[in-house]
Short mmCIF file of C-alpha atoms in Angstrom, two decimals:
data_model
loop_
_atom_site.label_atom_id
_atom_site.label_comp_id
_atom_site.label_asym_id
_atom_site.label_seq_id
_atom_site.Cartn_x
_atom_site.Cartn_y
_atom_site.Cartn_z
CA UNK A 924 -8.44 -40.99 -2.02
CA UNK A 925 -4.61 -41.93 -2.86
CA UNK A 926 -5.91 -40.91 -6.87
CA UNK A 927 -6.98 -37.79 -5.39
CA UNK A 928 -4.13 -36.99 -3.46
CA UNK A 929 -1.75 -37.93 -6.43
CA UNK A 930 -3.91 -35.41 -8.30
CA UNK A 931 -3.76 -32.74 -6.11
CA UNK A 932 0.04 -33.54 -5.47
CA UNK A 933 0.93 -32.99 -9.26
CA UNK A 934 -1.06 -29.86 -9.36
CA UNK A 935 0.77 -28.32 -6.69
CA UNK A 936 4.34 -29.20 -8.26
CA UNK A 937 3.14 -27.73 -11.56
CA UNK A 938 1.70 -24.56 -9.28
CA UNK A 939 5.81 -24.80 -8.07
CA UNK A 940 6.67 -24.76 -11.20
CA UNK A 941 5.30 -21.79 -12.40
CA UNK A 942 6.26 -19.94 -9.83
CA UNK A 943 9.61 -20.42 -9.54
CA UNK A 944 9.54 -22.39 -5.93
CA UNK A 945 12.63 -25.00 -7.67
CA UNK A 946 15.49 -22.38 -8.32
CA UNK A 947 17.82 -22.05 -6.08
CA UNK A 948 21.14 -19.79 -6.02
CA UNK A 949 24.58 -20.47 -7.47
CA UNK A 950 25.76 -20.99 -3.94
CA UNK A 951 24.36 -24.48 -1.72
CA UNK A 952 25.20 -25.20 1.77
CA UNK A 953 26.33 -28.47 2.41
CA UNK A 954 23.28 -29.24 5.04
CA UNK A 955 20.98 -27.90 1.87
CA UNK A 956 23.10 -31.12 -0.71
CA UNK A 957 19.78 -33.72 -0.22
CA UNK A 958 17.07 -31.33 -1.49
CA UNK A 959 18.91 -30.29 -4.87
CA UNK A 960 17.67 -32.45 -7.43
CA UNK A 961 20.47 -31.19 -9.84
CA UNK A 962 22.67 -27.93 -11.35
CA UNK A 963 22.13 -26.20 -14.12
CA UNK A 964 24.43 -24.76 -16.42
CA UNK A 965 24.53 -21.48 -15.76
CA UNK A 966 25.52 -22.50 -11.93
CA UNK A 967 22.02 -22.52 -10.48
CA UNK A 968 21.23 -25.39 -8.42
CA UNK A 969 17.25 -26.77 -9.07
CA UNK A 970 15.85 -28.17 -5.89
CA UNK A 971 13.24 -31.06 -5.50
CA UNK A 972 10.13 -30.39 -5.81
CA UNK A 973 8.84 -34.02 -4.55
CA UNK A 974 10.81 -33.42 -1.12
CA UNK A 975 9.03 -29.53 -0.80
CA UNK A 976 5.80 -30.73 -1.31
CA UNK A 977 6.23 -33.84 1.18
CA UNK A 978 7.99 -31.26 3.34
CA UNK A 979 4.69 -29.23 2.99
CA UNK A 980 2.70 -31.90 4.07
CA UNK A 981 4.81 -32.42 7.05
CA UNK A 982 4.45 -29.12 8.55
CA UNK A 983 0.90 -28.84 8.05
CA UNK A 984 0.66 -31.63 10.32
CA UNK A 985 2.71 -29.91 13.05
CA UNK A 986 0.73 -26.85 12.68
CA UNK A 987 -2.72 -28.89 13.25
CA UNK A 988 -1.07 -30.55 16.23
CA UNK A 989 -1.11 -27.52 18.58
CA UNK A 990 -4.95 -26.99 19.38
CA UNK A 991 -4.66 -22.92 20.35
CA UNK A 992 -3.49 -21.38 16.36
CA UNK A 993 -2.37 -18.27 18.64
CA UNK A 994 -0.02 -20.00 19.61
CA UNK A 995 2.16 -20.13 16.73
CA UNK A 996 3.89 -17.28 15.82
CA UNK A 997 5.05 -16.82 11.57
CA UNK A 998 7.60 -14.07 10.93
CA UNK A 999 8.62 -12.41 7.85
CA UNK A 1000 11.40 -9.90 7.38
CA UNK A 1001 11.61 -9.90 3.85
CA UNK A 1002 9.17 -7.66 2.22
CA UNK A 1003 8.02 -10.05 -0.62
CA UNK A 1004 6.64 -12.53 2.56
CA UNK A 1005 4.82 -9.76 4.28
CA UNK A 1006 1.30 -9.86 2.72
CA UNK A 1007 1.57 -13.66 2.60
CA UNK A 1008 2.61 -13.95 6.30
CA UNK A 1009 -0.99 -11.82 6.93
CA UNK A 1010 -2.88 -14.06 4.65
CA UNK A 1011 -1.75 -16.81 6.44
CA UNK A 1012 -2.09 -15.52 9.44
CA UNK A 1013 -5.83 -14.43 8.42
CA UNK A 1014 -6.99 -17.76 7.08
CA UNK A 1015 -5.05 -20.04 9.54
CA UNK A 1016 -4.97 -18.06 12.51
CA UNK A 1017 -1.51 -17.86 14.03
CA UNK A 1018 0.00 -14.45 15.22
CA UNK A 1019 1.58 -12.71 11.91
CA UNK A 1020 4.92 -10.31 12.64
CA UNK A 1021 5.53 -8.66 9.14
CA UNK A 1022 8.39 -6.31 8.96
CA UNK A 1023 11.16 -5.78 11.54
CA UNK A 1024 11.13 -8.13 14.44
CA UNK A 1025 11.89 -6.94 17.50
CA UNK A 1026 14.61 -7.98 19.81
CA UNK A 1027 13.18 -9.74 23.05
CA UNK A 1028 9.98 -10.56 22.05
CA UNK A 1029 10.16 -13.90 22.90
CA UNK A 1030 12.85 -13.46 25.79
CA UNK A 1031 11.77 -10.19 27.91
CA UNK A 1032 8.83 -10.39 29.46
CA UNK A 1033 8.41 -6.38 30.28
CA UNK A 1034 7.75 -5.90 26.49
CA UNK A 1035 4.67 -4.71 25.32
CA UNK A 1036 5.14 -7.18 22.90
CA UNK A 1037 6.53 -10.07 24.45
CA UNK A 1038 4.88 -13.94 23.21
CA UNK A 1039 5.78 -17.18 24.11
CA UNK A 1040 4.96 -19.33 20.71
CA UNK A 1041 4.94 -22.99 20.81
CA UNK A 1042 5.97 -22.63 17.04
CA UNK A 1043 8.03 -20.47 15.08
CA UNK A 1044 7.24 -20.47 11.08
CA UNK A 1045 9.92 -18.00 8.86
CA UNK A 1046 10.66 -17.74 5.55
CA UNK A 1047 14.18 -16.56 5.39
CA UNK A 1048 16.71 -17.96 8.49
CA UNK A 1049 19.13 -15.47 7.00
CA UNK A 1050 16.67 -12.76 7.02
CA UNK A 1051 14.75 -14.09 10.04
CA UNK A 1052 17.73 -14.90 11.93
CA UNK A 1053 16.64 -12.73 15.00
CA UNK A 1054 13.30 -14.74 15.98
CA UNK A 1055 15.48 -17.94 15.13
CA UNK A 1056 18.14 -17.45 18.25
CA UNK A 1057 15.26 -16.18 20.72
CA UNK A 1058 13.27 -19.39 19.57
CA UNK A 1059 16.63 -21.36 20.55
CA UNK A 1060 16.56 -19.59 24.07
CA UNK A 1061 12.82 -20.29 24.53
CA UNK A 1062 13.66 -24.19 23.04
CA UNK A 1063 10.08 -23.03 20.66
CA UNK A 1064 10.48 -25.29 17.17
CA UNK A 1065 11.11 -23.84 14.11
CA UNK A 1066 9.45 -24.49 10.62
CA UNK A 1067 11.54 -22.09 8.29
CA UNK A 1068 11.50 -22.15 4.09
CA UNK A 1069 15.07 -22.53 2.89
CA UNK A 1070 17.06 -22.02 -0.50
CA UNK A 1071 19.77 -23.23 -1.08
CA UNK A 1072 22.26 -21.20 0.60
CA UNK A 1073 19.81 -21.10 3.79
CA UNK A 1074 21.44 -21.89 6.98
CA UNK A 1075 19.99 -24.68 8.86
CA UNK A 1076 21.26 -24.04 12.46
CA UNK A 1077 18.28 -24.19 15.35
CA UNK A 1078 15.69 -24.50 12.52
CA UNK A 1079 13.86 -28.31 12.91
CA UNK A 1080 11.92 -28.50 9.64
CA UNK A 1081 13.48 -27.30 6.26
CA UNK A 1082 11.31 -27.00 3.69
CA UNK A 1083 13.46 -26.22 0.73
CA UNK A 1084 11.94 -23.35 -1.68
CA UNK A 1085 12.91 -20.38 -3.73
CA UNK A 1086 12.48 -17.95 -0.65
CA UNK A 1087 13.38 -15.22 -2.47
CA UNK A 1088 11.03 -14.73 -5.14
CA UNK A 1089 7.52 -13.27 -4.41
CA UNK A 1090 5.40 -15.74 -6.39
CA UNK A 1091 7.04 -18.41 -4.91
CA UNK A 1092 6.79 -17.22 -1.47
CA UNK A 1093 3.14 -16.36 -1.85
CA UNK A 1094 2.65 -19.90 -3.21
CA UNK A 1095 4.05 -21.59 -0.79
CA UNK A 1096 2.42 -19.92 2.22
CA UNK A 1097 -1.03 -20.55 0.07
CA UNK A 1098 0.09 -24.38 -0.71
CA UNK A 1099 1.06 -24.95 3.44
CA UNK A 1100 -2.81 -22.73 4.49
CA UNK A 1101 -4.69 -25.29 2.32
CA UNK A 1102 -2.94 -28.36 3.33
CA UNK A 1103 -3.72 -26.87 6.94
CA UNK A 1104 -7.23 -26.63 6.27
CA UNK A 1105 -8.09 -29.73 4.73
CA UNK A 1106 -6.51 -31.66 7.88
CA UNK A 1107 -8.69 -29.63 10.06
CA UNK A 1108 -11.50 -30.49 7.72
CA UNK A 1109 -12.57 -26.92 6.93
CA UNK A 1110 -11.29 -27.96 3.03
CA UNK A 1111 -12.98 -30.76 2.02
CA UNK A 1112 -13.65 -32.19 -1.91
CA UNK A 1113 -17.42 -31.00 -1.23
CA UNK A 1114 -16.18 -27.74 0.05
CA UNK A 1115 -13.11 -26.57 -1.67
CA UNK A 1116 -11.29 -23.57 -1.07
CA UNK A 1117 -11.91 -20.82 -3.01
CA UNK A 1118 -9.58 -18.50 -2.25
CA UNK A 1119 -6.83 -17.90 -5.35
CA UNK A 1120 -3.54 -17.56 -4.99
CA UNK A 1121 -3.13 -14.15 -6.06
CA UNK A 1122 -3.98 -12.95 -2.45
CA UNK A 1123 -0.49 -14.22 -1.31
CA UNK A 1124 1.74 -12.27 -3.69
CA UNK A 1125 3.46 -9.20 -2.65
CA UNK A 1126 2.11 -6.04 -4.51
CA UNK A 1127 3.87 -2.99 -5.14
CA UNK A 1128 2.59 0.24 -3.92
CA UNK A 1129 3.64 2.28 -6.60
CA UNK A 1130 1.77 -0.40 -8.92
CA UNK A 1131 -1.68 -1.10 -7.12
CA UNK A 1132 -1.78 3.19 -7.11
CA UNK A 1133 -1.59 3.22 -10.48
CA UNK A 1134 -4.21 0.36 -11.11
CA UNK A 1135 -6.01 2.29 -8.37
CA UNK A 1136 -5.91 5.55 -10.40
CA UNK A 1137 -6.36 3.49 -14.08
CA UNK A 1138 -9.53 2.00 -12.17
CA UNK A 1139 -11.00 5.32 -10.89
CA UNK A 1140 -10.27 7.33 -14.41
CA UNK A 1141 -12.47 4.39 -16.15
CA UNK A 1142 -15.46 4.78 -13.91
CA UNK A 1143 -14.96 8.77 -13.50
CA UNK A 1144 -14.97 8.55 -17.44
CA UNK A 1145 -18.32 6.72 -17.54
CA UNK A 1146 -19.86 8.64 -15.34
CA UNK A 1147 -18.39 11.72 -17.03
CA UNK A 1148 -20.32 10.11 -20.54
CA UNK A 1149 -23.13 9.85 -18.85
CA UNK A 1150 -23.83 13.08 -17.71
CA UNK A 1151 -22.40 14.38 -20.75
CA UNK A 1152 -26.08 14.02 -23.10
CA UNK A 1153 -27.75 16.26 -19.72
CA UNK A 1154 -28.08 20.05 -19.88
CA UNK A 1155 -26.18 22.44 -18.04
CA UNK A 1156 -28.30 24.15 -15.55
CA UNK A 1157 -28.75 27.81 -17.02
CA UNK A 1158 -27.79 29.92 -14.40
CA UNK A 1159 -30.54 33.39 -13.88
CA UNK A 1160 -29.55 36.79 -15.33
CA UNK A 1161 -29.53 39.86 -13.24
CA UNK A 1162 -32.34 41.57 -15.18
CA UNK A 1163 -34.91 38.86 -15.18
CA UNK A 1164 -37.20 39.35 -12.46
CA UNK A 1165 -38.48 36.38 -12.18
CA UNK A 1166 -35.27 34.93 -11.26
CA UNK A 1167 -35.01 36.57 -8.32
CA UNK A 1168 -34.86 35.23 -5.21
CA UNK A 1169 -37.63 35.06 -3.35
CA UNK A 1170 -36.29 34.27 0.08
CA UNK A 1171 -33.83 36.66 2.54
CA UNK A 1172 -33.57 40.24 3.00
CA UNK A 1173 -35.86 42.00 0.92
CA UNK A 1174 -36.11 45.97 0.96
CA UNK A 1175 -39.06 47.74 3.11
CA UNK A 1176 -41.35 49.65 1.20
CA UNK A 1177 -40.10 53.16 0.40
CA UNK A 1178 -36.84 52.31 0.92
CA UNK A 1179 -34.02 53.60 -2.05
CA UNK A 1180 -30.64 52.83 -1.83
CA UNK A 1181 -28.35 56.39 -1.60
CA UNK A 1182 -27.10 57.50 -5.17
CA UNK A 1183 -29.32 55.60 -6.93
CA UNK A 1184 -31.09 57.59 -9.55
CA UNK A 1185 -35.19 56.45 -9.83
CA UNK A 1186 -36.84 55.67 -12.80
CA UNK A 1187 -38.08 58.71 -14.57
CA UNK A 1188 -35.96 60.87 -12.34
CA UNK A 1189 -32.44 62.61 -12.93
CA UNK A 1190 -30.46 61.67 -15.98
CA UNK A 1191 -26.76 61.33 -15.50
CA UNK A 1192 -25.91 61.87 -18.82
CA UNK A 1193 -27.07 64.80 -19.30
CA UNK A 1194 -25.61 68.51 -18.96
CA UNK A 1195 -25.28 70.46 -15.89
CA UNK A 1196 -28.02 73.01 -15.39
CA UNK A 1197 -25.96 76.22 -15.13
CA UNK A 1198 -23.11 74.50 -18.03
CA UNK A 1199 -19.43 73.80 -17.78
CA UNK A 1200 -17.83 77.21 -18.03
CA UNK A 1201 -14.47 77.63 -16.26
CA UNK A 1202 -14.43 79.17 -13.37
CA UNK A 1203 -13.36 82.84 -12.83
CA UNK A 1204 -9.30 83.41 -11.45
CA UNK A 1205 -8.91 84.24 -7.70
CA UNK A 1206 -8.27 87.48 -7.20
CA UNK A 1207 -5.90 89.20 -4.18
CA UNK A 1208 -6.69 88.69 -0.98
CA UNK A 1209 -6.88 91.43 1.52
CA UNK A 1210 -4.55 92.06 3.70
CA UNK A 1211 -1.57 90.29 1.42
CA UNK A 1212 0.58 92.68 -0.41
CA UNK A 1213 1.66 91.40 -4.15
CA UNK A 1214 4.30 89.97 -3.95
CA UNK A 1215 5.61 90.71 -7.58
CA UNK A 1216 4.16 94.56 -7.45
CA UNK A 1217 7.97 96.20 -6.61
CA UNK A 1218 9.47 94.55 -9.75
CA UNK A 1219 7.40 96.80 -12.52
CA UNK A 1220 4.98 94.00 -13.97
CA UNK A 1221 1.01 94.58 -13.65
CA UNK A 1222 -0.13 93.48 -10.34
CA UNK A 1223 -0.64 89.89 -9.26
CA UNK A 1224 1.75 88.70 -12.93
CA UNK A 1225 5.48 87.99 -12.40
CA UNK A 1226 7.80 90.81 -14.19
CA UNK A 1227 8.68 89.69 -17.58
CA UNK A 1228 12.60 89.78 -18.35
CA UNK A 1229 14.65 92.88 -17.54
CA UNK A 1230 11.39 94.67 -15.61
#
């Protein structure tokens, strides 16, 4: 057991590792001094990973200690915690509050929303700082991932992290639901948990729409190929009789349309019977003098200059 623990603790550091969880900021509070390991050149201060991991270890025992996982309440203001703070809440079973908290949910009791957590998990005090001081009110304990620059006031278990990047926060809330798990026995070495850690990262919309799209181009394309050897359907020409419907309205017998010439009947190309001369001019109508008679022209033209 202690070689498998040892194992499984130097696997996690190296998961730490890659993700970032030991980098802190160029700025370290003086209640944050025992968790840096040391600072690098540039100004950053590295944290311990040995203390977050034992850290780790202690919260997942105060998490199994409450029996009701309702109970505990895990907030997350920061956008890269959001999808981890559901996965957690998902896997684990506290209450998850991604995104804005709202004032008075743990202090006014005519809320729609209002809870009364016997434990508070966050993974920015700075960020978080809202649930914090109602959790102080309510005297509810708070478990709350800190970097370096992290205030500690009213929060009871640091566990120094990189809180700000969103592989580290998504392997940290994964690290902290396993460790829960095994103590409940859920996780065992016979039964390990087979959920990957890439469920706790943040994703960006914009970039999961365009994998989305990338994804549904691929398989329109291979369906596209496939159909592409099959012939088109040939639609029916007007003329072909056999194409004709043979269902709705069909014509009584003896019925023919109006202007429609018959077979065998009148041609419409052809001449008029009586020809195409021009008709005759009108001539005067009775009753109706001329009116251009008085000027000296021939009756019914108009007179022609000086007449």
């Amino acid at each position: 057991t202690r070689l498998t623990m040892a194992s499984q603790k130097e696997l996690d550091i190296q998961l730490m590792l890659a993700a970032g969880a030991h980098l802190g900021t160029k700025n370290c509070n003086h209640a944050m001094e025992r968790y840096v390991w040391r600072r690098r050149p540039d100004g950053i201060f590295v944290l311990n990973l040995g203390q977050t991991w034992e850290k780790l270890m202690l919260a997942a025992r105060v998490i199994v200690a409450i029996e009701n996982p309702k109970d505990i309440v895990v907030c997350s203001a920061r956008p890269y915690g959001q999808r981890a703070v559901m996965k957690f809440g998902q896997y684990v079973g506290p209450k998850a509050l991604a995104g804005r908290h709202t004032p008075g949910t743990f202090t006014n009791q005519s809320g729609k929303d209002f809870c009364e957590p016997r434990l508070l998990v966050v993974t920015d005090p700075r960020t978080d700082h809202q649930p914090i001081n109602e959790s102080s009110y309510m005297n509810v304990p708070v478990i709350a991932f800190c970097d370096t620059d992290s205030p500690l006031e009213f929060v009871d278990i640091a566990i120094p992290a990189n809180n700000k990047g969103k592989h580290s926060i998504g392997v940290l809330y994964y690290l902290l639901s396993r460790m829960v798990l095994q103590m409940r026995g859920t996780v065992t070495a016979s039964n390990p948990w087979d959920v990957m850690v890439d469920l706790f990262f943040y994703r960006d919309p914009e970039e999961a729409k365009e994998q989305e799209e990338a994804q549904n181009a691929l398989t329109g394309g291979d369906a596209a190929g496939a159909a592409y050897g099959q012939a088109a359907p040939t639609e029916p020409e007007w003329g072909d009789a056999a194409a004709a419907p043979t269902g709705g309205f069909e014509a009584a017998g003896g019925f023919v349309p109006a202007g429609v010439p018959q077979a065998g009947g009148d041609n419409w190309g052809a001449p008029a019977a009586g020809g195409w001369d021009p008709a005759a001019p009108p001539g005067p109508v009775p009753g109706i003098a001329d009116p251009y008679a008085g000027y000296g022209g021939q009756p019914g033209m108009p007179p022609q200059g000086y007449n």
